[in-house]
Amino acid sequence: SQQGEEDPQALSIQEGENATMNCSYKTSINNLQWYRQNSGRGLVHLILIRSNEREKHSGRLRVTLDTSKKSSSLLITASRAADTASYFCATDTGRRALTFGSGTRLQVQP
Amino acid sequence: GAGVSQTPSNKVTEKGKYVELRCDPISGHTALYWYRQSLGQGPEFLIYFQGTGAADDSGLPNDRFFAVRPEGSVSTLKIQRTERGDSAVYLCASSELLAGGGTDTQYFGPGTRLTVL
């Protein structure tokens, strides 16, 4: 079963625009991680936010976490064609294995 | 340093055959995880090792699936009597462990794409 659900399932934007992806989950967490995946292969870790954190930045990425709403968002600013990929949120509920959502497919048009 | 590596990158087999998939984690990482990803879905957890022992194998779909990590480093995922439904990308990840529970960042390998004909 998948705890996280990303929204939207697919997103198409123009280069230079911002992209926002949302993730909702069901149970309490230790941390939430965002990953990127190109062409259905290896997952690249983007950012980890712990349950006692509300916002985190890394370069053009901004992640927020609202534990009261059990939701997180990933914002990619000034998107580039190279950002085209699938993005997944994954939750650590304390059992150490991550539970992934079904992902958002982002297409950035040049 | 080197990341997580997996071999082979692709494996094509026939229904009923036995396959082994290998994972080399990042040196020094105590925790090792196996996940399976079907087309259009997120990865699903299979099994987690802490050192040499399987600490959580609740994600293994049935007894045809088995994994080992005899020396606490390299791990092998073994699938007996493969079925067409086993076709997927098998992903391995490793991480350090945090004191008091929870996991630090998990670093993933490139995966093995298994196709069962």
mmCIF file of C-alpha atoms in Angstrom:
data_model
loop_
_atom_site.group_PDB
_atom_site.id
_atom_site.type_symbol
_atom_site.label_atom_id
_atom_site.label_comp_id
_atom_site.label_asym_id
_atom_site.label_seq_id
_atom_site.Cartn_x
_atom_site.Cartn_y
_atom_site.Cartn_z
ATOM 1 C CA SER A 1 0.000 0.000 0.000
ATOM 2 C CA GLN A 2 1.159 3.554 -0.617
ATOM 3 C CA GLN A 3 0.893 6.096 2.151
ATOM 4 C CA GLY A 4 1.761 9.173 0.135
ATOM 5 C CA GLU A 5 -0.287 10.573 -2.670
ATOM 6 C CA GLU A 6 1.143 13.238 -4.947
ATOM 7 C CA ASP A 7 -0.911 15.889 -6.607
ATOM 8 C CA PRO A 8 -1.058 16.564 -9.484
ATOM 9 C CA GLN A 9 -0.268 13.266 -11.200
ATOM 10 C CA ALA A 10 1.136 15.185 -14.153
ATOM 11 C CA LEU A 11 2.252 18.783 -14.639
ATOM 12 C CA SER A 12 3.378 20.583 -17.775
ATOM 13 C CA ILE A 13 4.934 24.061 -17.562
ATOM 14 C CA GLN A 14 7.163 26.384 -19.567
ATOM 15 C CA GLU A 15 10.833 26.854 -18.801
ATOM 16 C CA GLY A 16 11.307 29.622 -16.247
ATOM 17 C CA GLU A 17 7.993 29.010 -14.505
ATOM 18 C CA ASN A 18 7.684 27.594 -11.000
ATOM 19 C CA ALA A 19 6.444 24.062 -10.401
ATOM 20 C CA THR A 20 4.591 23.054 -7.252
ATOM 21 C CA MET A 21 3.895 19.459 -6.284
ATOM 22 C CA ASN A 22 1.946 18.350 -3.247
ATOM 23 C CA CYS A 23 2.078 15.215 -1.149
ATOM 24 C CA SER A 24 -0.410 13.974 1.409
ATOM 25 C CA TYR A 25 0.137 11.097 3.794
ATOM 26 C CA LYS A 26 -1.889 9.189 6.343
ATOM 27 C CA THR A 27 0.113 8.376 9.478
ATOM 28 C CA SER A 28 2.576 10.262 11.658
ATOM 29 C CA ILE A 29 6.128 10.441 10.359
ATOM 30 C CA ASN A 30 9.744 10.865 11.473
ATOM 31 C CA ASN A 31 10.712 12.541 8.229
ATOM 32 C CA LEU A 32 9.610 13.033 4.654
ATOM 33 C CA GLN A 33 11.944 12.833 1.662
ATOM 34 C CA TRP A 34 11.565 14.000 -1.933
ATOM 35 C CA TYR A 35 13.189 12.115 -4.798
ATOM 36 C CA ARG A 36 13.522 12.656 -8.532
ATOM 37 C CA GLN A 37 13.548 9.862 -11.087
ATOM 38 C CA ASN A 38 14.496 10.082 -14.729
ATOM 39 C CA SER A 39 13.351 7.481 -17.236
ATOM 40 C CA GLY A 40 12.090 5.035 -14.615
ATOM 41 C CA ARG A 41 15.505 4.191 -13.192
ATOM 42 C CA GLY A 42 17.588 5.371 -10.236
ATOM 43 C CA LEU A 43 16.070 7.699 -7.687
ATOM 44 C CA VAL A 44 18.006 10.850 -6.857
ATOM 45 C CA HIS A 45 17.548 12.207 -3.357
ATOM 46 C CA LEU A 46 16.544 15.876 -3.346
ATOM 47 C CA ILE A 47 15.765 16.885 0.197
ATOM 48 C CA LEU A 48 14.811 15.467 3.601
ATOM 49 C CA ILE A 49 12.626 17.360 6.038
ATOM 50 C CA ARG A 50 12.170 16.143 9.597
ATOM 51 C CA SER A 51 8.860 16.139 11.436
ATOM 52 C CA ASN A 52 9.917 19.054 13.647
ATOM 53 C CA GLU A 53 10.838 21.231 10.649
ATOM 54 C CA ARG A 54 8.382 23.350 8.691
ATOM 55 C CA GLU A 55 10.398 24.539 5.724
ATOM 56 C CA LYS A 56 13.660 23.710 4.041
ATOM 57 C CA HIS A 57 15.544 25.104 1.061
ATOM 58 C CA SER A 58 18.137 23.620 -1.257
ATOM 59 C CA GLY A 59 19.121 25.678 -4.281
ATOM 60 C CA ARG A 60 15.987 26.154 -6.400
ATOM 61 C CA LEU A 61 14.028 23.730 -4.231
ATOM 62 C CA ARG A 62 11.758 24.677 -1.363
ATOM 63 C CA VAL A 63 9.965 22.069 0.714
ATOM 64 C CA THR A 64 7.311 22.712 3.305
ATOM 65 C CA LEU A 65 5.824 20.303 5.812
ATOM 66 C CA ASP A 66 2.539 20.670 7.680
ATOM 67 C CA THR A 67 2.223 17.771 10.104
ATOM 68 C CA SER A 68 -1.205 18.941 11.288
ATOM 69 C CA LYS A 69 -2.534 18.517 7.749
ATOM 70 C CA LYS A 70 -0.245 15.587 6.968
ATOM 71 C CA SER A 71 0.953 17.264 3.819
ATOM 72 C CA SER A 72 4.106 18.508 2.152
ATOM 73 C CA SER A 73 4.851 20.547 -0.934
ATOM 74 C CA LEU A 74 7.862 20.760 -3.229
ATOM 75 C CA LEU A 75 8.433 23.993 -5.111
ATOM 76 C CA ILE A 76 10.926 24.169 -7.961
ATOM 77 C CA THR A 77 11.615 27.758 -8.922
ATOM 78 C CA ALA A 78 12.757 28.987 -12.343
ATOM 79 C CA SER A 79 12.312 25.539 -13.873
ATOM 80 C CA ARG A 80 14.584 24.207 -16.598
ATOM 81 C CA ALA A 81 14.065 21.567 -19.264
ATOM 82 C CA ALA A 82 16.481 19.363 -17.295
ATOM 83 C CA ASP A 83 13.985 19.327 -14.408
ATOM 84 C CA THR A 84 11.722 17.102 -16.512
ATOM 85 C CA ALA A 85 11.323 13.934 -14.461
ATOM 86 C CA SER A 86 9.023 12.130 -12.056
ATOM 87 C CA TYR A 87 9.026 13.391 -8.476
ATOM 88 C CA PHE A 88 8.147 11.221 -5.490
ATOM 89 C CA CYS A 89 7.566 11.948 -1.850
ATOM 90 C CA ALA A 90 8.466 9.221 0.613
ATOM 91 C CA THR A 91 7.665 9.004 4.301
ATOM 92 C CA ASP A 92 9.606 7.407 7.128
ATOM 93 C CA THR A 93 7.091 6.356 9.765
ATOM 94 C CA GLY A 94 9.718 4.987 12.135
ATOM 95 C CA ARG A 95 10.000 1.504 10.692
ATOM 96 C CA ARG A 96 12.911 2.750 8.568
ATOM 97 C CA ALA A 97 11.518 1.541 5.242
ATOM 98 C CA LEU A 98 10.226 4.411 3.132
ATOM 99 C CA THR A 99 6.675 4.476 1.847
ATOM 100 C CA PHE A 100 6.424 6.187 -1.530
ATOM 101 C CA GLY A 101 3.605 7.932 -3.285
ATOM 102 C CA SER A 102 2.721 7.327 -6.913
ATOM 103 C CA GLY A 103 4.612 10.391 -8.122
ATOM 104 C CA THR A 104 4.119 13.551 -10.145
ATOM 105 C CA ARG A 105 5.358 13.550 -13.742
ATOM 106 C CA LEU A 106 6.771 16.987 -14.496
ATOM 107 C CA GLN A 107 7.313 18.129 -18.080
ATOM 108 C CA VAL A 108 9.195 21.409 -18.573
ATOM 109 C CA GLN A 109 8.811 22.739 -22.100
ATOM 110 C CA PRO A 110 11.835 24.649 -23.461
ATOM 111 C CA GLY B 1 32.865 8.174 -2.918
ATOM 112 C CA ALA B 2 31.118 5.491 -4.922
ATOM 113 C CA GLY B 3 27.362 5.282 -4.789
ATOM 114 C CA VAL B 4 25.116 2.257 -4.597
ATOM 115 C CA SER B 5 25.684 -0.135 -7.475
ATOM 116 C CA GLN B 6 23.451 -2.909 -8.756
ATOM 117 C CA THR B 7 24.071 -5.749 -11.148
ATOM 118 C CA PRO B 8 22.914 -6.704 -13.651
ATOM 119 C CA SER B 9 21.286 -3.564 -15.012
ATOM 120 C CA ASN B 10 18.891 -5.674 -17.050
ATOM 121 C CA LYS B 11 17.846 -9.287 -16.661
ATOM 122 C CA VAL B 12 15.574 -11.202 -18.997
ATOM 123 C CA THR B 13 14.492 -14.644 -17.886
ATOM 124 C CA GLU B 14 11.852 -17.216 -18.616
ATOM 125 C CA LYS B 15 8.911 -18.032 -16.404
ATOM 126 C CA GLY B 16 9.877 -20.591 -13.794
ATOM 127 C CA LYS B 17 13.580 -19.745 -13.724
ATOM 128 C CA TYR B 18 15.644 -18.628 -10.731
ATOM 129 C CA VAL B 19 17.312 -15.197 -10.640
ATOM 130 C CA GLU B 20 19.731 -13.383 -8.364
ATOM 131 C CA LEU B 21 20.071 -9.617 -8.196
ATOM 132 C CA ARG B 22 23.058 -8.022 -6.511
ATOM 133 C CA CYS B 23 23.455 -4.787 -4.588
ATOM 134 C CA ASP B 24 26.670 -3.085 -3.430
ATOM 135 C CA PRO B 25 25.781 -0.391 -0.875
ATOM 136 C CA ILE B 26 27.741 2.708 0.005
ATOM 137 C CA SER B 27 30.707 1.708 2.153
ATOM 138 C CA GLY B 28 29.949 2.031 5.843
ATOM 139 C CA HIS B 29 26.183 2.173 5.519
ATOM 140 C CA THR B 30 24.633 -0.143 8.074
ATOM 141 C CA ALA B 31 21.157 -0.204 6.571
ATOM 142 C CA LEU B 32 20.294 -1.731 3.201
ATOM 143 C CA TYR B 33 16.870 -1.783 1.575
ATOM 144 C CA TRP B 34 15.272 -3.514 -1.385
ATOM 145 C CA TYR B 35 12.307 -1.974 -3.197
ATOM 146 C CA ARG B 36 10.346 -2.985 -6.275
ATOM 147 C CA GLN B 37 8.871 -0.524 -8.738
ATOM 148 C CA SER B 38 6.242 -1.393 -11.298
ATOM 149 C CA LEU B 39 5.614 0.796 -14.326
ATOM 150 C CA GLY B 40 3.911 4.066 -13.432
ATOM 151 C CA GLN B 41 4.072 3.437 -9.694
ATOM 152 C CA GLY B 42 6.276 4.499 -6.822
ATOM 153 C CA PRO B 43 8.741 2.031 -5.308
ATOM 154 C CA GLU B 44 7.338 -0.486 -2.847
ATOM 155 C CA PHE B 45 9.347 -1.767 0.088
ATOM 156 C CA LEU B 46 10.446 -5.402 0.090
ATOM 157 C CA ILE B 47 13.024 -5.955 2.833
ATOM 158 C CA TYR B 48 15.399 -4.047 5.106
ATOM 159 C CA PHE B 49 18.718 -5.209 6.565
ATOM 160 C CA GLN B 50 20.448 -3.801 9.587
ATOM 161 C CA GLY B 51 23.919 -5.245 9.371
ATOM 162 C CA THR B 52 23.689 -8.913 8.410
ATOM 163 C CA GLY B 53 20.170 -9.557 9.653
ATOM 164 C CA ALA B 54 16.863 -8.898 7.977
ATOM 165 C CA ALA B 55 15.207 -6.477 10.392
ATOM 166 C CA ASP B 56 11.972 -6.193 8.408
ATOM 167 C CA ASP B 57 10.939 -8.526 5.578
ATOM 168 C CA SER B 58 7.253 -7.672 5.701
ATOM 169 C CA GLY B 59 7.259 -6.407 2.123
ATOM 170 C CA LEU B 60 8.338 -9.666 0.494
ATOM 171 C CA PRO B 61 5.303 -10.744 -1.551
ATOM 172 C CA ASN B 62 5.665 -14.498 -0.962
ATOM 173 C CA ASP B 63 8.152 -17.229 -0.120
ATOM 174 C CA ARG B 64 9.594 -17.234 -3.646
ATOM 175 C CA PHE B 65 11.470 -14.092 -2.654
ATOM 176 C CA PHE B 66 14.488 -14.230 -0.362
ATOM 177 C CA ALA B 67 17.398 -11.905 0.352
ATOM 178 C CA VAL B 68 20.716 -12.258 2.141
ATOM 179 C CA ARG B 69 23.490 -9.984 3.336
ATOM 180 C CA PRO B 70 25.996 -12.429 4.846
ATOM 181 C CA GLU B 71 28.827 -10.037 5.634
ATOM 182 C CA GLY B 72 26.832 -6.904 6.259
ATOM 183 C CA SER B 73 27.789 -5.283 2.981
ATOM 184 C CA VAL B 74 26.758 -6.776 -0.389
ATOM 185 C CA SER B 75 23.221 -8.111 -0.602
ATOM 186 C CA THR B 76 21.588 -10.547 -3.011
ATOM 187 C CA LEU B 77 17.877 -10.688 -3.749
ATOM 188 C CA LYS B 78 16.847 -14.150 -4.899
ATOM 189 C CA ILE B 79 13.634 -14.976 -6.740
ATOM 190 C CA GLN B 80 12.639 -18.601 -7.293
ATOM 191 C CA ARG B 81 10.211 -19.894 -9.919
ATOM 192 C CA THR B 82 9.822 -16.463 -11.482
ATOM 193 C CA GLU B 83 6.420 -15.369 -12.730
ATOM 194 C CA ARG B 84 5.506 -12.753 -15.330
ATOM 195 C CA GLY B 85 4.114 -10.599 -12.528
ATOM 196 C CA ASP B 86 7.604 -10.338 -11.028
ATOM 197 C CA SER B 87 8.651 -8.120 -13.939
ATOM 198 C CA ALA B 88 9.632 -4.751 -12.486
ATOM 199 C CA VAL B 89 12.615 -2.581 -11.630
ATOM 200 C CA TYR B 90 14.256 -3.771 -8.426
ATOM 201 C CA LEU B 91 15.893 -0.940 -6.526
ATOM 202 C CA CYS B 92 18.425 -1.144 -3.736
ATOM 203 C CA ALA B 93 19.181 1.659 -1.284
ATOM 204 C CA SER B 94 21.497 2.157 1.661
ATOM 205 C CA SER B 95 21.650 4.599 4.535
ATOM 206 C CA GLU B 96 23.163 5.331 7.865
ATOM 207 C CA LEU B 97 20.958 4.813 10.885
ATOM 208 C CA LEU B 98 19.945 7.477 13.353
ATOM 209 C CA ALA B 99 20.143 6.795 17.061
ATOM 210 C CA GLY B 100 16.691 6.410 18.549
ATOM 211 C CA GLY B 101 15.030 5.153 15.400
ATOM 212 C CA GLY B 102 14.205 6.549 12.013
ATOM 213 C CA THR B 103 16.356 6.591 8.939
ATOM 214 C CA ASP B 104 18.692 9.108 7.443
ATOM 215 C CA THR B 105 18.751 9.829 3.740
ATOM 216 C CA GLN B 106 18.430 6.697 1.626
ATOM 217 C CA TYR B 107 20.678 6.581 -1.427
ATOM 218 C CA PHE B 108 19.411 4.508 -4.307
ATOM 219 C CA GLY B 109 21.187 2.470 -6.923
ATOM 220 C CA PRO B 110 20.280 2.558 -10.629
ATOM 221 C CA GLY B 111 18.107 -0.545 -10.322
ATOM 222 C CA THR B 112 17.856 -3.872 -12.108
ATOM 223 C CA ARG B 113 15.115 -4.145 -14.709
ATOM 224 C CA LEU B 114 13.785 -7.703 -14.521
ATOM 225 C CA THR B 115 11.693 -9.021 -17.379
ATOM 226 C CA VAL B 116 10.065 -12.424 -17.051
ATOM 227 C CA LEU B 117 8.890 -13.800 -20.370
#
